[in-house]
Coordinates of C-alpha atoms in Angstrom, one line a residue:
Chain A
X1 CA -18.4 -0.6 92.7
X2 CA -21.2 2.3 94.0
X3 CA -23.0 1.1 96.6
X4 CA -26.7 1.1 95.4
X5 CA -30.2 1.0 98.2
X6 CA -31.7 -2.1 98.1
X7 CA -34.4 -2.2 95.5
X8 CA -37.5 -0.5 97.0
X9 CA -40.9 -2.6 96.6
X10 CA -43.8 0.2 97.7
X11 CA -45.7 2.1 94.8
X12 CA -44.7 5.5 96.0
X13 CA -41.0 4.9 95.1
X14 CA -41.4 2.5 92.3
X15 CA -40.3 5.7 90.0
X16 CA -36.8 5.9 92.7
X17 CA -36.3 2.2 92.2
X18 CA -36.4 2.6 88.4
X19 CA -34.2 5.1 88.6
X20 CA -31.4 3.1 90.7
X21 CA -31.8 0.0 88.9
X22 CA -31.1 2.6 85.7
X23 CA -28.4 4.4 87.4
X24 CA -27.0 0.5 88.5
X25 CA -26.9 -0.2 85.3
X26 CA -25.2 2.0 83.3
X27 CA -23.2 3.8 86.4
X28 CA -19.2 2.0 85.7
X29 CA -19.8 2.8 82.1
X30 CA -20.6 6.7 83.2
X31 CA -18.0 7.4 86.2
X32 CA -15.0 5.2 83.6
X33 CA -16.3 8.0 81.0
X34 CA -16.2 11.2 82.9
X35 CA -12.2 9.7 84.4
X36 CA -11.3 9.7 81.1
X37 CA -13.0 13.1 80.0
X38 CA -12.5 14.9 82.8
X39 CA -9.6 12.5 85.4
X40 CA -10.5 10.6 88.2
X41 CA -10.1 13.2 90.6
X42 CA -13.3 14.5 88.8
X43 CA -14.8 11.8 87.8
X44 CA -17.1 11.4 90.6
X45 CA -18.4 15.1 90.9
X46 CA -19.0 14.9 86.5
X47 CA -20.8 12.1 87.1
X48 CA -22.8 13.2 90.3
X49 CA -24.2 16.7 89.1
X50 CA -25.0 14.8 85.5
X51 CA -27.1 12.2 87.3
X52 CA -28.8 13.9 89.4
X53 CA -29.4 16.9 87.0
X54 CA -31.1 14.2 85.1
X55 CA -32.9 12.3 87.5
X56 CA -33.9 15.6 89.3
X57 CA -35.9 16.3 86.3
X58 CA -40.0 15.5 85.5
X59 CA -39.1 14.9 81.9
X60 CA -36.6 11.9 82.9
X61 CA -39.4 9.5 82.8
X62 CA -40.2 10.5 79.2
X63 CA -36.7 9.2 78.1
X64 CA -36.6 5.9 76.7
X65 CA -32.9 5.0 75.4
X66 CA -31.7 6.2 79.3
X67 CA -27.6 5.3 78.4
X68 CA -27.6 7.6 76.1
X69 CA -29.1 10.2 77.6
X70 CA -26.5 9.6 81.0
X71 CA -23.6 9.6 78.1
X72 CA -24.7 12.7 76.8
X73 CA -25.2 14.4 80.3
X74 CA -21.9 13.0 81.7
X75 CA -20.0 14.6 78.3
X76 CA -22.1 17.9 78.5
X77 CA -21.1 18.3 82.3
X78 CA -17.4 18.0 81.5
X79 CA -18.1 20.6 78.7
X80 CA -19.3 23.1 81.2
X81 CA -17.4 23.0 83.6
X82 CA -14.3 25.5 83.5
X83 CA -12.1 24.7 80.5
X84 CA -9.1 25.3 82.9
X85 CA -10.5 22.7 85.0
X86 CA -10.2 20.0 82.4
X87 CA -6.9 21.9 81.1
X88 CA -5.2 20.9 84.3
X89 CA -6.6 17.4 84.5
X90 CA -4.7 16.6 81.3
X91 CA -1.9 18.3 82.5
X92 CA -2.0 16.1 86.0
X93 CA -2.8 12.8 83.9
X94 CA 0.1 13.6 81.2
X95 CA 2.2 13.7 84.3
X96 CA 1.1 10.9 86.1
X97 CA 1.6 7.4 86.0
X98 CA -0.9 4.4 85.6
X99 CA -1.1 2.6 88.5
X100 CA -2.9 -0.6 87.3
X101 CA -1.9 -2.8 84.3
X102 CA -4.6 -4.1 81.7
X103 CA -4.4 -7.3 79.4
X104 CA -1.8 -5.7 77.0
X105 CA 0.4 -2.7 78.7
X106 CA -0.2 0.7 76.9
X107 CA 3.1 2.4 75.5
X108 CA 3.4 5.5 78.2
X109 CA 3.1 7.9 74.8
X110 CA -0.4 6.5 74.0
X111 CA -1.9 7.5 77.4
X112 CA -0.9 11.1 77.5
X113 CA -1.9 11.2 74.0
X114 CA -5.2 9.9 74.7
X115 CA -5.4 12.3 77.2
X116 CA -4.9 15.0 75.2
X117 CA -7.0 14.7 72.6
X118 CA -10.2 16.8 72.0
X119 CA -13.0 16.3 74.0
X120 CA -15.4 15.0 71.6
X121 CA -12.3 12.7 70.3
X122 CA -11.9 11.3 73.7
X123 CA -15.5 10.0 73.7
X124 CA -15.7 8.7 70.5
X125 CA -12.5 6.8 71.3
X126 CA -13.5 5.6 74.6
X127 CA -17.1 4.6 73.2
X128 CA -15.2 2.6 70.4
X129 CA -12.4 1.1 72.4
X130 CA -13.4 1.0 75.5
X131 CA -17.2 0.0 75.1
X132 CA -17.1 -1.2 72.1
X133 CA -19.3 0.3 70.0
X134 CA -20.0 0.5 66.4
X135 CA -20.0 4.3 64.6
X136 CA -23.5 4.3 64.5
X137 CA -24.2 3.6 67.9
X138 CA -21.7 6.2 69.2
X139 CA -23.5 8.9 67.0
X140 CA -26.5 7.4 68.7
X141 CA -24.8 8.0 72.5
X142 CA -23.1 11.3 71.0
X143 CA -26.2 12.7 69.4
X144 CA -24.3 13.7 66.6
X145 CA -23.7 11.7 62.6
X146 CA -22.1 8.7 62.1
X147 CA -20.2 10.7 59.7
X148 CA -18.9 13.0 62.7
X149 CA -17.9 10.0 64.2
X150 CA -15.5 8.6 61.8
X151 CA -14.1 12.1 61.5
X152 CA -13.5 12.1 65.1
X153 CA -12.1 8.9 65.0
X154 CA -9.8 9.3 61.7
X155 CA -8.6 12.1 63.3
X156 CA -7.7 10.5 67.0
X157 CA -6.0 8.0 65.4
X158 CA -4.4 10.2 63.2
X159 CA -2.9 12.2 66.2
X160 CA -2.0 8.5 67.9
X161 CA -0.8 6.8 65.6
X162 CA 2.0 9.9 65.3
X163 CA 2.7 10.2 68.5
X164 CA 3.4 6.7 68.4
X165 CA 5.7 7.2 65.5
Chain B
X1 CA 8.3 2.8 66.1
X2 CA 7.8 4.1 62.7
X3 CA 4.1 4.9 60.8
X4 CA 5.3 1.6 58.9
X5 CA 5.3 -0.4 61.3
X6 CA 2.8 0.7 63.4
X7 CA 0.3 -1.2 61.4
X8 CA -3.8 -0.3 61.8
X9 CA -4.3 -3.6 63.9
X10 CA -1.3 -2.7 66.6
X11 CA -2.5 0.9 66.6
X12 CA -6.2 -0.5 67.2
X13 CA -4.2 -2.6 70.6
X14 CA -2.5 0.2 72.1
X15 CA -5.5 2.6 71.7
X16 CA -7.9 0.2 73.5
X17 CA -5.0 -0.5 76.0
X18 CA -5.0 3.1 76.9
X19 CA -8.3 4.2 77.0
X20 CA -8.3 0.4 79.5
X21 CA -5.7 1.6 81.3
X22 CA -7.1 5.7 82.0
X23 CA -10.7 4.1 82.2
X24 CA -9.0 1.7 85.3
X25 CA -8.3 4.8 87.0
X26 CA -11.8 5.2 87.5
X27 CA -12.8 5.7 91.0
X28 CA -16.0 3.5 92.3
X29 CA -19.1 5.1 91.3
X30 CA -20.6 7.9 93.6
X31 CA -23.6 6.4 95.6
X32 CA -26.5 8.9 94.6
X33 CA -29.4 6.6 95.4
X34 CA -29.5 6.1 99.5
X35 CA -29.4 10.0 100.6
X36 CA -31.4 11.2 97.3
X37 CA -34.8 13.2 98.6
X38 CA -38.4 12.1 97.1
X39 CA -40.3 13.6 94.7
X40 CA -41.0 17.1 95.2
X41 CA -43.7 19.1 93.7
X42 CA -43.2 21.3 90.7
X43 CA -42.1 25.1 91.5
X44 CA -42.3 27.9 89.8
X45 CA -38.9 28.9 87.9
X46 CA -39.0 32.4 87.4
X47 CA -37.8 33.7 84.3
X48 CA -38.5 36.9 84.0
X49 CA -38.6 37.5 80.2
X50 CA -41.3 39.2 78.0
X51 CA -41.6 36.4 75.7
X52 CA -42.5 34.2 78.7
X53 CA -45.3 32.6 80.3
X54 CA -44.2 31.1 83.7
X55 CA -46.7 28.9 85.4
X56 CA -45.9 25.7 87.9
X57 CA -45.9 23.8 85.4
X58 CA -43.1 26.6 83.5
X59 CA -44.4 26.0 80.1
X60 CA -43.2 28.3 77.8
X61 CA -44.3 29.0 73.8
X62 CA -42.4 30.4 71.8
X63 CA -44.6 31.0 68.5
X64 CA -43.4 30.3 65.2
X65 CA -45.3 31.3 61.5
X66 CA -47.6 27.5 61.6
X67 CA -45.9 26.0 64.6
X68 CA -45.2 26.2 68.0
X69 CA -42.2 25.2 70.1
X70 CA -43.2 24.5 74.0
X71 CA -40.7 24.3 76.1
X72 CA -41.5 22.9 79.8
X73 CA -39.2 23.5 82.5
X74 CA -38.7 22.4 86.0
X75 CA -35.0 23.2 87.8
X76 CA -32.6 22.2 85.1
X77 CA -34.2 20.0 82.8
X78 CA -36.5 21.0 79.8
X79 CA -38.9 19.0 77.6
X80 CA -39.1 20.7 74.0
X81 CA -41.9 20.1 72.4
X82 CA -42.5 20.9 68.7
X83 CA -45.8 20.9 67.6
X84 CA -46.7 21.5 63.7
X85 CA -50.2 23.1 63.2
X86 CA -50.4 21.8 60.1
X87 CA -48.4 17.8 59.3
X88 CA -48.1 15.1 62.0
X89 CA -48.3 14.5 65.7
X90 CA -45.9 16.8 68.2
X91 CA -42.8 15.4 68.8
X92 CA -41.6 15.5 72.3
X93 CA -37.3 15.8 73.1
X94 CA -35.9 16.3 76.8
X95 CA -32.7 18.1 76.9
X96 CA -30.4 19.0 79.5
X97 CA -29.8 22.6 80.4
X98 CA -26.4 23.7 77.9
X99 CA -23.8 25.8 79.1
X100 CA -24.1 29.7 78.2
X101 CA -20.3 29.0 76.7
X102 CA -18.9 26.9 74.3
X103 CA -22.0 26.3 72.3
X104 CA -23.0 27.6 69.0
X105 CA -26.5 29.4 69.5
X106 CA -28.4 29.5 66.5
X107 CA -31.0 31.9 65.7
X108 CA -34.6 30.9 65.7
X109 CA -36.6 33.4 66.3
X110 CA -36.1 37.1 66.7
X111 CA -38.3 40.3 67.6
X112 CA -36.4 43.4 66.4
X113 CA -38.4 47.1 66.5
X114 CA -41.6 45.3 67.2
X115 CA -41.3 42.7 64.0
X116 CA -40.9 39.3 64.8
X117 CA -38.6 37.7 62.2
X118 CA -38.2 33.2 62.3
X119 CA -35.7 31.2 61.2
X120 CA -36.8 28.1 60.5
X121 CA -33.7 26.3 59.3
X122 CA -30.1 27.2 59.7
X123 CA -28.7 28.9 55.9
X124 CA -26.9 32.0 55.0
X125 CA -28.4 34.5 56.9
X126 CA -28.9 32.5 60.3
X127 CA -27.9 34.8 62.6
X128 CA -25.3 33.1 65.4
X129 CA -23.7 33.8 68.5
X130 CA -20.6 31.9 70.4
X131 CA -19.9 32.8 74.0
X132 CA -16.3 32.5 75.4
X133 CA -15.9 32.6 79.4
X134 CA -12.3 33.2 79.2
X135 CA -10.8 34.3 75.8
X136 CA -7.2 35.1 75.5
X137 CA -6.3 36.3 72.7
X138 CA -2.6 35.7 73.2
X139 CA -3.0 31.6 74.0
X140 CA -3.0 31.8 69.9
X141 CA -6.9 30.4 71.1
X142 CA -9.2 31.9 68.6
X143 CA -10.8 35.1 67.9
X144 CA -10.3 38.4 67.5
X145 CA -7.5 40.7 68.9
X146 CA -9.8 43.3 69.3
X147 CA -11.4 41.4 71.9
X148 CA -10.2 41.9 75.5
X149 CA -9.1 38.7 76.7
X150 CA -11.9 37.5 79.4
X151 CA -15.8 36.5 78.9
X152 CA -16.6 37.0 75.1
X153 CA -19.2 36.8 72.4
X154 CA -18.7 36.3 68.7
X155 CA -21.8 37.1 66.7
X156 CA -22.8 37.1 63.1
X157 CA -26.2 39.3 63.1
X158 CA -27.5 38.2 59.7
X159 CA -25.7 40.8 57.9
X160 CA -22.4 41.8 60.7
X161 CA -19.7 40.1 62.2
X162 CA -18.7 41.4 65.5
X163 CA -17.1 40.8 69.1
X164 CA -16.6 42.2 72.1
X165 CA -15.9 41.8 76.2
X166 CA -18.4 41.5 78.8
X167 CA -19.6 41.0 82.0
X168 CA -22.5 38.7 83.6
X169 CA -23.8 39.5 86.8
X170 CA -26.6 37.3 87.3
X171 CA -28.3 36.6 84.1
X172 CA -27.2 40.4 82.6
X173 CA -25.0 40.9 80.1
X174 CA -23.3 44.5 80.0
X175 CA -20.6 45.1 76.8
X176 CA -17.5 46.0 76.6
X177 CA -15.0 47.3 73.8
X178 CA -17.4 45.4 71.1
X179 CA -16.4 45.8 67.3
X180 CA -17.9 44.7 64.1
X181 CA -18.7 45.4 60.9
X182 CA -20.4 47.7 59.5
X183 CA -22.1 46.8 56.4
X184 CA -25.2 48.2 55.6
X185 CA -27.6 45.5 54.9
X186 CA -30.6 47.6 57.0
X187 CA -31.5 44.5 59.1
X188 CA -29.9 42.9 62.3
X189 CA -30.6 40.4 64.2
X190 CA -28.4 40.7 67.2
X191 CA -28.9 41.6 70.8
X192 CA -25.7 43.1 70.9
X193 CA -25.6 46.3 69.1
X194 CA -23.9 49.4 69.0
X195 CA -25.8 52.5 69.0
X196 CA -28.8 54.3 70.7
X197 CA -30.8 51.1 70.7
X198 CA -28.7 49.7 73.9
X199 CA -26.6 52.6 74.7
X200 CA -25.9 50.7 78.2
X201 CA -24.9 47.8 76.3
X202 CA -26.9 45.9 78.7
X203 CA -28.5 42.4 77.7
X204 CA -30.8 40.2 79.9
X205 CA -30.5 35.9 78.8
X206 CA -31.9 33.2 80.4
X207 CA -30.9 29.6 79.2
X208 CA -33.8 26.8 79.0
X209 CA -32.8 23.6 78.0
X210 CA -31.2 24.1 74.7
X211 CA -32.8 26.9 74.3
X212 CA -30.7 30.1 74.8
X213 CA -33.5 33.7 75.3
X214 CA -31.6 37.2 75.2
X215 CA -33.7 40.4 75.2
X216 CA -32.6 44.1 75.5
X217 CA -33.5 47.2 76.9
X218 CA -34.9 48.3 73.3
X219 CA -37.8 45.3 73.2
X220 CA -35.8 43.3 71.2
X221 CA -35.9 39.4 71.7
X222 CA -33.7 36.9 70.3
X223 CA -34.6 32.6 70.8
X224 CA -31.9 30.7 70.0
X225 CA -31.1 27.5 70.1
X226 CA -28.2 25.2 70.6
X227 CA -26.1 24.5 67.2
X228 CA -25.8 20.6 66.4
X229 CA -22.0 21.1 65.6
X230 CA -19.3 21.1 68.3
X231 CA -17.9 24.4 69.0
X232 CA -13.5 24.6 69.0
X233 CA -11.6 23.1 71.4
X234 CA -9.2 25.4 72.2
X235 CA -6.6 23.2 72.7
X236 CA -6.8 20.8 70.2
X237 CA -9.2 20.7 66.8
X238 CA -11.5 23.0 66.2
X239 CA -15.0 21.8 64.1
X240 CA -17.1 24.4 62.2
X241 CA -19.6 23.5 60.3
X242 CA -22.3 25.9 58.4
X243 CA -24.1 25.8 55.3
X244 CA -23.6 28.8 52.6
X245 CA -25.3 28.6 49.1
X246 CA -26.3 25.0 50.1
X247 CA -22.8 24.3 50.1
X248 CA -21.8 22.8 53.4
X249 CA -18.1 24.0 54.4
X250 CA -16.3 22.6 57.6
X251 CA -13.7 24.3 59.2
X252 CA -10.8 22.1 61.6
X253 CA -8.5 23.8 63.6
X254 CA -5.5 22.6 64.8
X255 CA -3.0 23.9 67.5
X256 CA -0.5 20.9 68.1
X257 CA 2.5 22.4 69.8
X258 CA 3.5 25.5 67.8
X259 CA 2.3 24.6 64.5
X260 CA -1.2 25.8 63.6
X261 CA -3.5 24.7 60.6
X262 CA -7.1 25.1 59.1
X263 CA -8.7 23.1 57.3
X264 CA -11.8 24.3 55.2
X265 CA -13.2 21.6 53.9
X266 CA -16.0 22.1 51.4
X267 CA -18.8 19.5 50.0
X268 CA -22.0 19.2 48.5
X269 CA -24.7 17.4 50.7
X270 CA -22.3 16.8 53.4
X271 CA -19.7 15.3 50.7
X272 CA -16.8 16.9 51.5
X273 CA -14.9 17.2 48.0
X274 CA -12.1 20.2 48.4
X275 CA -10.2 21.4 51.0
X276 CA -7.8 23.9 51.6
X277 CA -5.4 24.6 54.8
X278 CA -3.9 27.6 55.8
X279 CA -0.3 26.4 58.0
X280 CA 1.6 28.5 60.3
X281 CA 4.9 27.3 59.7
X282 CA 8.5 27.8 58.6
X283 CA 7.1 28.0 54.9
X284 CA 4.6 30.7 55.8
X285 CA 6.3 32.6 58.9
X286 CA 4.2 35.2 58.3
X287 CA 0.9 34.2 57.8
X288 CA -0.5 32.7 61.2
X289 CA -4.4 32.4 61.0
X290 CA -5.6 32.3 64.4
X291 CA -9.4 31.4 64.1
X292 CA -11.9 30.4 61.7
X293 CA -15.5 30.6 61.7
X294 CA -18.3 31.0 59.5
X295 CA -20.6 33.3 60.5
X296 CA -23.6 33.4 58.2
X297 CA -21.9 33.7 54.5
X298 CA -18.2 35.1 55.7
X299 CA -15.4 33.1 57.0
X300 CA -13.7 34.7 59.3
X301 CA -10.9 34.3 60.8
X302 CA -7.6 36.0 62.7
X303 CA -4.0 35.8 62.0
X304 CA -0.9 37.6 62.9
X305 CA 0.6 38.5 59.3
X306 CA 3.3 40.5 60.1
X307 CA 4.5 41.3 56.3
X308 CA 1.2 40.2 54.7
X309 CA -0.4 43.7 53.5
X310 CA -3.2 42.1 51.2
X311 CA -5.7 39.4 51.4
X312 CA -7.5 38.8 48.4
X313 CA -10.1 36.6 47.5
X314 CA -10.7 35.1 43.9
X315 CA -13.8 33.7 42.9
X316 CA -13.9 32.1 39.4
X317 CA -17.1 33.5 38.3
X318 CA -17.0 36.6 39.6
X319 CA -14.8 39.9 40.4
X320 CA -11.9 39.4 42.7
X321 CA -12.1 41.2 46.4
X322 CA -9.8 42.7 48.3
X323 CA -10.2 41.8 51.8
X324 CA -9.2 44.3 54.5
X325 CA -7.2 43.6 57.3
X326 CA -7.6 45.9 59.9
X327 CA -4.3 46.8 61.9
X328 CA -4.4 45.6 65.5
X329 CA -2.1 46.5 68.4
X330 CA 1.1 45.0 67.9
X331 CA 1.4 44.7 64.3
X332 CA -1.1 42.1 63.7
X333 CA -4.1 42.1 61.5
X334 CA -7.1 40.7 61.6
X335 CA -9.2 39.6 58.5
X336 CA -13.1 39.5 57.8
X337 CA -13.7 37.6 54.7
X338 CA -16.8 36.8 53.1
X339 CA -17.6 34.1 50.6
X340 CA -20.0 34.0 47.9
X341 CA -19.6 30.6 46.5
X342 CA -21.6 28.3 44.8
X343 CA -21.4 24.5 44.4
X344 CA -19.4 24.9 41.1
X345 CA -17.4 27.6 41.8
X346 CA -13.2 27.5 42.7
X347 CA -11.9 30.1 44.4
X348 CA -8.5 31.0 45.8
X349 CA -7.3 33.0 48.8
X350 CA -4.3 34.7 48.5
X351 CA -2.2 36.7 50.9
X352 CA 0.5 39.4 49.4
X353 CA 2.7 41.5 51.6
X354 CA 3.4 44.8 51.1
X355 CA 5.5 44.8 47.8
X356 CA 3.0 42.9 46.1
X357 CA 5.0 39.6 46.8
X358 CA 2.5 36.5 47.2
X359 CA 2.7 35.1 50.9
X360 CA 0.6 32.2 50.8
X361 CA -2.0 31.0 48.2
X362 CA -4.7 28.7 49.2
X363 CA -7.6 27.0 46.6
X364 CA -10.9 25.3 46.6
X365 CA -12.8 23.8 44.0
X366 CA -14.6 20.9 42.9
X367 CA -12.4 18.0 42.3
X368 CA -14.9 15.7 40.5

């Protein structure tokens, strides 16, 4: 886990401890993201320009549902960076092999998979499976319809469900 | 395993177990707290464009017929603010800057030969414009084969559909090799244009939020802003949609492995209710659509029809029309076709090769 600055107590950087008791909160959920957008050995540098981008800003304090706005930066990050960038990251995870084990052990065709799915697939899986979310609240972290959503998901698990076939 | 017995719930398990397992490899969280500076005062960003007022405080307005956008800007972030002369209270977003590429700009605003022109809502007519930062046309990707592979726009200027190469130095844009129709609707609304107007092909933009601002030599200005749909991924599906006729169409593209499909999905009020796909495979050898896009009111799109010598679209209310495919190198083709539909109306897109033979047949229409 990050190692976060003890919570500060002065006025002048009440705004600072706000923002670290903000970026405590919601930080596993954002680097776990950007590792599976973008691959762990990118994961942190997604996660740090996003955040700070964010944080760096005199609008930040004007944002109220603060996860989503993280989610959001964190997923537009990995879109700008260089396409080939993220190209070889799913090429490096297709090739690689998990090196921790979860409750039920994944089928080695379902992680590649995963991995190669479109971006905006990969989050609305990982927002669904991994943080459990309903549709509505992933359009909510996604900015984009509930309706998009389901599309995104039909077609995800369209594409697993195949390559699990 | 087979798709019968790979059941929804068992599916549902291994999904979550792999996105577990790839969201494991996760490494600890960056510590961006104990070295972070303190506040700093507000600087001047300067932007450098006519349309802009730059201040400490970088608020910019961008005037619209009753309304007013103000956009406030300090380094990366921007606060759009939309404030209605005439209904409500303003309404107040904060947006991080977007990437020049892989977004869908949409036209708001534009200030061609000293008229300013608005576009208040995306609809037929919008103009559009898609920035690649490294097209191939080769990868089977997307686009055009007129385009040199390398940074590339796609436009639709309210009446033309064009492309072309170019190079940023800075936040210039100078053209190269651009192509386009040339219909002559005696309006456009695109900064890139080819003719006296820009003869260096040279375009200034500056990026502001989700804002995107492009002016040109001539005093033409262009706002745009960021489109709500997500743009292709090249390597995987693609996701179009626009709005023509107030019918809303959506465009997939697929490139799994070597087999390459469209789907054009068409609905009423977001209801999608017809769809048609266009498949490269051993059934259509010949007929390998590349792209699709809908700029303004024509779907476009790229293929490499090696036999196919006609491309005709069918409307069932109106006159059939030939669409031309213009030859590239290599024996490809590359199709423009524009659609006319309206919420009632079929139509069918057919592709014939050179004796006249049909290649591949594809329909819409309302189901219900």
């Amino acid at each position: 886990m990050g190692v976060m600055t003890e919570p500060e107590v002065d006025g002048s950087t009440a705004a600072m401890t706000d923002d670290a008791a903000i970026y405590a909160r919601h930080a596993s959920r954002l680097i776990a993201l950007a590792t599976v957008l973008a691959g762990p050995a990118s994961a942190e540098d997604v996660v740090s320009a996003a955040v700070l981008k964010v944080l760096g800003s005199p609008s930040w304090p004007t944002v109220t549902n603060h996860g989503a706005y993280l989610t959001r930066a964190v997923f537009n990050e990995v879109r700008s960076s260089h396409r080939s960038s993220l190209r070889r990251a799913a090429r490096e995870r297709r090739t690689s092999t998990p090196t921790t084990t979860t409750d039920a052990d994944p089928v080695p065709e379902i992680m590649a998979a995963l991995a190669a799915l479109p971006l905006r697939q990969r989050a609305a899986v990982f927002l669904t499976y991994w943080a459990d979310l309903t549709p509505a609240a992933v359009a909510a972290e996604l900015d984009i319809s509930e309706g998009s959503v389901r599309k995104h998901l039909a077609r995800a698990r369209h594409t697993l469900r195949k390559e699990l076939s | 395993m087979t798709d019968d017995q790979l059941d929804d719930a068992a599916l549902d398990d291994q999904i979550r177990a792999g996105v577990r397992a790839l969201a494991d490899e996760a490494p600890t969280p960056p510590d961006l707290m104990s070295d972070r500076p303190g506040p700093e005062p507000a600087t001047v960003h300067q932007l450098g464009h006519p349309l802009t007022l730059v201040a400490a405080a970088a608020a910019i307005v961008l005037l619209v017929a009753g309304a007013a956008i103000v956009v406030t800007r300090t380094d990366d972030t921007t606060t759009v603010q939309a404030n209605s002369t005439t209904t409500g209270p303003a309404t107040t977003t904060t947006v991080p800057d977007r990437s020049l590429y892989g977004v869908r700009w949409v036209a708001e605003s534009a200030v061609v030969e000293g008229q300013e022109t608005t576009f208040p809502s995306e609809e037929s007519g919008t103009p559009t414009i898609v920035f690649d930062d490294a097209f191939d046309c080769n990868a089977g990707e997307g686009g055009s084969c007129m385009t040199p592979d390398g940074p590339a726009f796609f436009f639709y200027d309210g009446c033309n559909s064009g492309s072309g190469g170019m190079e940023i130095e800075g936040n210039t844009i100078r053209v190269s090799q651009m192509g386009s129709t040339a219909m002559g609707c005696g309006r456009w609304y695109s900064p890139f244009r080819r003719g006296n107007e820009n003869p260096e092909g040279v375009t200034t933009f500056e990026i502001i939020g989700d804002r995107l601002i492009m002016s040109g030599p001539d005093g033409s200005a262009f706002t745009y802003r960021a489109g709500d749909d997500p743009l292709p991924e090249r390597d995987g599906e693609v996701l179009i949609e626009d709005r023509v006729a107030d019918v809303v169409y959506r465009i997939t593209w697929q490139a799994i492995d070597d087999d390459y499909s469209m789907y054009l999905d068409r609905g009423i009020g977001g209801r999608a209710d017809a769809s048609v796909e266009l498949s490269a495979n051993d059934d259509v050898p010949a007929f390998l659509p590349q792209k699709a896009q809908i700029w303004g009111n024509a779907l476009v799109y790229g293929m490499v029809p090696s036999a196919a010598a006609t491309l005709t679209y069918v409307p069932s209310k109106t006159d059939p029309v030939d669409i031309p495919l213009l030859p590239l190198d290599g024996g490809a083709f590359q199709a423009f076709a524009t659609l006319v539909p309206s919420g009632d109306q079929d139509w069918t897109l057919t592709a014939t090769d050179a004796d006249g033979n049909e290649i591949a047949s594809y329909t819409a229409g309302t189901s219900d």
